[in-house]
Coordinates of C-alpha atoms and ligand atoms in Angstrom, one line a residue:
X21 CA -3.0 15.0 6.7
X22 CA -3.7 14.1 2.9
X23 CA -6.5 12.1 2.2
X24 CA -6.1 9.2 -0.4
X25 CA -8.1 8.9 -3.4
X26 CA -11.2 7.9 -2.9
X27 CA -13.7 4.7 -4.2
X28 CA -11.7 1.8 -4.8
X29 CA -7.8 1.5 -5.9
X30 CA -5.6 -0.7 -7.4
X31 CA -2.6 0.6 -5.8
X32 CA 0.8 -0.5 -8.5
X33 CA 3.5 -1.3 -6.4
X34 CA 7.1 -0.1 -7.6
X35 CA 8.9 -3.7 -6.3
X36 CA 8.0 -4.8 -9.6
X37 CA 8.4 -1.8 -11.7
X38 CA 11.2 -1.9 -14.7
X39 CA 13.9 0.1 -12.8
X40 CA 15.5 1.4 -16.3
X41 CA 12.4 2.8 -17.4
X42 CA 10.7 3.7 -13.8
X43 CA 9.7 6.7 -14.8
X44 CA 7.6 6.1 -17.8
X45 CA 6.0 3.0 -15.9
X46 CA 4.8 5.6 -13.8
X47 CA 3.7 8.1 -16.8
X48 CA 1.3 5.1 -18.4
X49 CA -0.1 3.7 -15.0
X50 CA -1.2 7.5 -14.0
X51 CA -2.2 7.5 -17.9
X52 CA -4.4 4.7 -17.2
X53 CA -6.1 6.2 -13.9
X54 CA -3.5 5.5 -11.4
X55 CA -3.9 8.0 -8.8
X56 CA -2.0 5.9 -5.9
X57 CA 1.3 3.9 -5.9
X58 CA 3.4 2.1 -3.0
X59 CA 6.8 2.4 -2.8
X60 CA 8.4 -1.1 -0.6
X61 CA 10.7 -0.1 1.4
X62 CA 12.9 -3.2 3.3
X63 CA 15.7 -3.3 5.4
X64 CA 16.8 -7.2 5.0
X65 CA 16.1 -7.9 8.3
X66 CA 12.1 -7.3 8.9
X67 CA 12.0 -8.8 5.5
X68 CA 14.8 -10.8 3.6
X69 CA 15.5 -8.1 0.9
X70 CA 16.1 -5.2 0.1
X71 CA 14.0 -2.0 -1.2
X72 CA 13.5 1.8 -1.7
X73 CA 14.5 4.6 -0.1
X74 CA 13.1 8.4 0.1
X75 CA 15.0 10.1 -2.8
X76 CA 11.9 7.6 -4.9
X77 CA 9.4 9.0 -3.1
X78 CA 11.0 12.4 -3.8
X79 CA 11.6 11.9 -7.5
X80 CA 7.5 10.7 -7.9
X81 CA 6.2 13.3 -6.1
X82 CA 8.8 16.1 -8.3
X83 CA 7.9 14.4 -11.6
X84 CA 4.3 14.3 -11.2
X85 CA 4.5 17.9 -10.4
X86 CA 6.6 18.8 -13.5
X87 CA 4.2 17.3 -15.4
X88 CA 1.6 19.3 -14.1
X89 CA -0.3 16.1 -14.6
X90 CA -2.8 15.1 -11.7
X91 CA -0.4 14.1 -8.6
X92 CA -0.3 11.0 -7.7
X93 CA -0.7 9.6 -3.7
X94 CA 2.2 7.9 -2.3
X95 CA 2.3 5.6 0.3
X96 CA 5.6 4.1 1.8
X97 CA 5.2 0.6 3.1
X98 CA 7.8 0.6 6.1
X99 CA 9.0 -3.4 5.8
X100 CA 11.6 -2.4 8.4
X101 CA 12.7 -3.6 12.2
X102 CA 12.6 0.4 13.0
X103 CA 9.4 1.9 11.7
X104 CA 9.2 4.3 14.3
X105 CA 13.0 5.7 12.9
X106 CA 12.9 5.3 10.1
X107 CA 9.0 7.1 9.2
X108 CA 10.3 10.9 8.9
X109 CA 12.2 10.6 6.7
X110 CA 9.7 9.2 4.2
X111 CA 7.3 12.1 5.5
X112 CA 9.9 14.8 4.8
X113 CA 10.4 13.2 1.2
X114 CA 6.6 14.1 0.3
X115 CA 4.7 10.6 1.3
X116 CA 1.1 11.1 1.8
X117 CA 1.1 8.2 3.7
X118 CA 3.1 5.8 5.4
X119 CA 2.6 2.3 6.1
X120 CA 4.3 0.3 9.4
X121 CA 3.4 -3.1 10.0
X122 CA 2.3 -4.0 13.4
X123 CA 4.9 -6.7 14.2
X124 CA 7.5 -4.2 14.3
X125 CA 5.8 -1.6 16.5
X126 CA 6.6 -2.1 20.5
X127 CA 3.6 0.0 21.0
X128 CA 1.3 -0.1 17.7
X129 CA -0.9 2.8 19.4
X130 CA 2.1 5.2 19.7
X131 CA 3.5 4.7 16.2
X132 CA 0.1 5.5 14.7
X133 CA 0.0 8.3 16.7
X134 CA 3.1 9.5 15.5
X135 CA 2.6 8.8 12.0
X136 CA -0.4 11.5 12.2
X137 CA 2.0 14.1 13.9
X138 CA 4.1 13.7 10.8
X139 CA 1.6 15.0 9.1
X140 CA 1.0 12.1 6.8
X141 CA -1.9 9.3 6.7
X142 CA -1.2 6.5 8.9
X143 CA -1.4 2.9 7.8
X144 CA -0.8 -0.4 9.8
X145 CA 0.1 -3.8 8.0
X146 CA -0.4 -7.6 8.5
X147 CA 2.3 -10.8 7.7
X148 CA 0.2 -13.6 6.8
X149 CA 0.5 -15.3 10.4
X150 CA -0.7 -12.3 12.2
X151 CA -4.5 -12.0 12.9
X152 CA -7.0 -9.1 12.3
X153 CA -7.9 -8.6 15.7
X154 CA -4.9 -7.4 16.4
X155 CA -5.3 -4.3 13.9
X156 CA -9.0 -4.3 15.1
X157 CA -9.0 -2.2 18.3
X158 CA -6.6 0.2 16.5
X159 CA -8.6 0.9 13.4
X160 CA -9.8 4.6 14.9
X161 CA -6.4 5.3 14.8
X162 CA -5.7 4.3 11.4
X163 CA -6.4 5.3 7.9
X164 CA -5.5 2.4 6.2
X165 CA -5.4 -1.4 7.4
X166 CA -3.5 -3.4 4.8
X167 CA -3.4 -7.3 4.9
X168 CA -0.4 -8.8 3.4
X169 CA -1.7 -11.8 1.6
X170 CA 1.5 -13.1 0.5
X171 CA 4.7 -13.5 2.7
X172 CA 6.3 -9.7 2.3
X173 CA 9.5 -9.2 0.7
X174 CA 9.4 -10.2 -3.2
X175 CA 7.0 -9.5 -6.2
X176 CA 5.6 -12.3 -7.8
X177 CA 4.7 -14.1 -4.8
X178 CA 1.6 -16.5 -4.6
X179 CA -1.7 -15.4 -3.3
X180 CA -2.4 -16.5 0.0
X181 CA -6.1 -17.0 0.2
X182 CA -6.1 -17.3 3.9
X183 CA -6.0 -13.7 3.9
X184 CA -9.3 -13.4 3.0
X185 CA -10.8 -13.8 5.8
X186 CA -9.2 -11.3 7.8
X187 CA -9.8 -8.6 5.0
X188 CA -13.2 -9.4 5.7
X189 CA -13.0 -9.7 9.4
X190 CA -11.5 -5.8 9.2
X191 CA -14.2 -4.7 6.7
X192 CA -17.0 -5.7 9.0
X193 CA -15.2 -4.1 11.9
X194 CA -14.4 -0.4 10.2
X195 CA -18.4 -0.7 8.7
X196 CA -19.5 -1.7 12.7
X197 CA -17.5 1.1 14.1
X198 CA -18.5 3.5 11.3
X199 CA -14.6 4.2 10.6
X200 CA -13.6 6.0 7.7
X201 CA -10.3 3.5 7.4
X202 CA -9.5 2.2 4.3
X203 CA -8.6 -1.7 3.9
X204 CA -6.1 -2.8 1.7
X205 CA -4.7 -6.2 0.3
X206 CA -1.2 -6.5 -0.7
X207 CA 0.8 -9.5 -2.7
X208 CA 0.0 -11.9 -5.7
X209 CA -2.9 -9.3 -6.5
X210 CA -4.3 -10.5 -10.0
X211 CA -7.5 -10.2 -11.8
X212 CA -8.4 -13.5 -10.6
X213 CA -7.3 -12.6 -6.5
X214 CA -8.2 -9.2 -7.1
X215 CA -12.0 -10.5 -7.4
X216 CA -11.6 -12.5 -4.2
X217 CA -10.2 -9.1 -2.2
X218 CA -12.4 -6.8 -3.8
X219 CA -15.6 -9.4 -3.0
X220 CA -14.3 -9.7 1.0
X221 CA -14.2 -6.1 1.6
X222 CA -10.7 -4.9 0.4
X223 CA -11.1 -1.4 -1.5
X224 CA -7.1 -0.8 -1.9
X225 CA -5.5 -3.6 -4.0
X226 CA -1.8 -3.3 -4.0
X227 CA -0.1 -4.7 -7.1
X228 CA 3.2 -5.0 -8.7
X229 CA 3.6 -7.9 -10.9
X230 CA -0.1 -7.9 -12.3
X231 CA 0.5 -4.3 -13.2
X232 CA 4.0 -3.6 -14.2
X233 CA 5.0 -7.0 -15.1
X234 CA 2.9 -7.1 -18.4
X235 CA 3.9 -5.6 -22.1
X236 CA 1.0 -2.9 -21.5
X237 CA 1.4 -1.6 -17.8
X238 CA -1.9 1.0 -18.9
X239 CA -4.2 -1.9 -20.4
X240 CA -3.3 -3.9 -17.0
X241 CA -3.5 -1.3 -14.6
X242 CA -7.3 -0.5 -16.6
X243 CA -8.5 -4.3 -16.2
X244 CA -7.4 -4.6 -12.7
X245 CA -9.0 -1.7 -11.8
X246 CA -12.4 -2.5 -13.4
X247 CA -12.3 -6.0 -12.0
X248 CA -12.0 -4.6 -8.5
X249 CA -14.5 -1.8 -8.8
X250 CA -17.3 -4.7 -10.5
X251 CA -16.1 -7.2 -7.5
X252 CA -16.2 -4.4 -4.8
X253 CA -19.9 -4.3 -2.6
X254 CA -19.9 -3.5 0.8
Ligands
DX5_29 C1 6.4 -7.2 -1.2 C2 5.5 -6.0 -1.4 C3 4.4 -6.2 -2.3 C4 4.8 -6.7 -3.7 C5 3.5 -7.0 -4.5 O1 5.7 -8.2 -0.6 O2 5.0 -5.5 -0.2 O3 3.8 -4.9 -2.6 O4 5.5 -5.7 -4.4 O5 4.0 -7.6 -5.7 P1 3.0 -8.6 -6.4 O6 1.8 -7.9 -6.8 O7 3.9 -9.0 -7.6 O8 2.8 -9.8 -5.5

C-alpha cells in the first residue's frame, strides 16, 4: 500500500482545474509543493453531476513520471452509488489511494477491506448530514477519514462550518486510539476555512477552487499551504 505524503496537505482538487490547460495546472501546483491531488469522480446519481474517470488518473501518474519530476500521490474520491465496482478500476489506473464514502457502502467494513487488497490506501468520506461516529469505529481500518464540508458534487461550494466539529470529533478519536489515519476536509476550502480545518484537527485540506480557480494556481497553492501548516496543532 503507498503511503501519502506526510505533515499536513493541501490536497488541489482537479473539479476545478482549467480542463484546456490540465496539465500545466498540474506542472505549477507540484511546482509550488503539491505532492497530492484528488481526482472527483461522480456518477450523477450518488451525486448530481458528473466527473472523472481512470484514463486522468493514468495520464497524472504517466506525466509526473515523464517528467522525472517528484510523483505526485493520487487519490480517487469514489462519489458513486457502486464504490465497491467501480474501485479497481481506479487501482489498476495507478491511484495511491481511493476514497468511498460511507453512504454508499452496504457494508463500510468490507469495502475498506477491499480497498487494502487492491493494493491502494483506503479512504472513507462524509456528506454533511452524516455524523463522525459513524466513520469512528472504522478508523483502524482506514487511512484516511475525509469530512465533506460542503454538499459533494460541484466546486465552488460554500463552506459548511458544521463540519467542524466532526473533523474534530475524528481527530480526537484517531489521537485516542493512537491510529495513524489521516483526516481530511473537503469543499469551499479557503485560507479563511482552511484555518478553521487545520485549527479542529484536519491535516488534509482538499481544494479546487481556492487553488486552481485563481490567476497564479502556484502562489495559491503556497498560501494555502502555509495557512494550514501555521493553523495545524494537534
Ligand atoms: C466536489 C468535490 C470537491 C470540490 C472542492 O464536492 O468533492 O473536492 O472539488 O472544490 P472547492 O474547493 O471549490 O469547494
Amino acid at each position: 500500500m503507498r503511503n501519502a505524503p506526510s505533515g499536513v496537505q493541501v490536497v488541489p482538487s482537479l473539479l476545478s482545474a482549467d480542463l484546456s490547460r490540465l496539465g500545466e495546472c498540474l506542472d505549477e501546483a507540484r511546482a509550488a509543493g503539491a505532492r497530492w491531488v484528488s481526482v472527483d469522480v461522480m456518477d450523477g446519481h450518488f451525486v448530481p453531476n458528473i466527473g472523472f474517470g481512470p484514463d486522468l488518473v493514468r495520464m497524472i501518474k504517466e506525466r509526473a513520471r515523464l517528467r522525472r519530476a517528484p510523483g505526485l500521490f493520487v487519490d480517487a474520491h469514489l462519489m458513486v452509488s457502486n464504490p465497491e465496482e467501480v474501485a479497481p478500476f481506479f487501482a489498476r489506473a495507478g491511484a495511491d489511494m481511493v476514497v468511498v464514502h460511507w453512504e454508499a457502502c452496504k457494508d463500510p467494513r468490507r469495502a475498506l477491506k477491499g480497498l487494502r487488497r487492491l493494493g491502494v490506501a483506503a479512504g472513507m468520506a462524509i456528506k454533511p448530514r452524516t455524523p463522525a461516529s459513524r466513520l469512528v469505529p472504522l478508523l483502524g481500518e482506514m487511512d484516511l477519514a475525509l469530512v465533506m464540508s460542503v454538499e459533494p458534487g460541484f466546486g465552488g461550494a460554500k463552506f459548511l462550518s458544521s463540519a467542524m466539529p466532526k473533523v474534530a470529533a475524528l481527530r480526537r478519536a484517531v489521537s485516542a486510539a493512537g491510529l495513524r489515519c489521516r483526516v481530511a476536509v473537503d469543499g469551499g476550502i479557503n485560507r479563511t476555512t482552511a484555518a478553521a480545518a487545520a485549527r479542529a484537527g484536519a491535516e488534509c485540506l482538499v481544494a479546487g477552487t481556492a487553488v486552481f480557480g485563481e490567476r497564479d494556481v502556484g502562489a495559491a497553492f503556497k498560501a494555502l499551504q502555509r495557512t494550514a501548516e501555521n493553523s495545524f496543532n494537534h
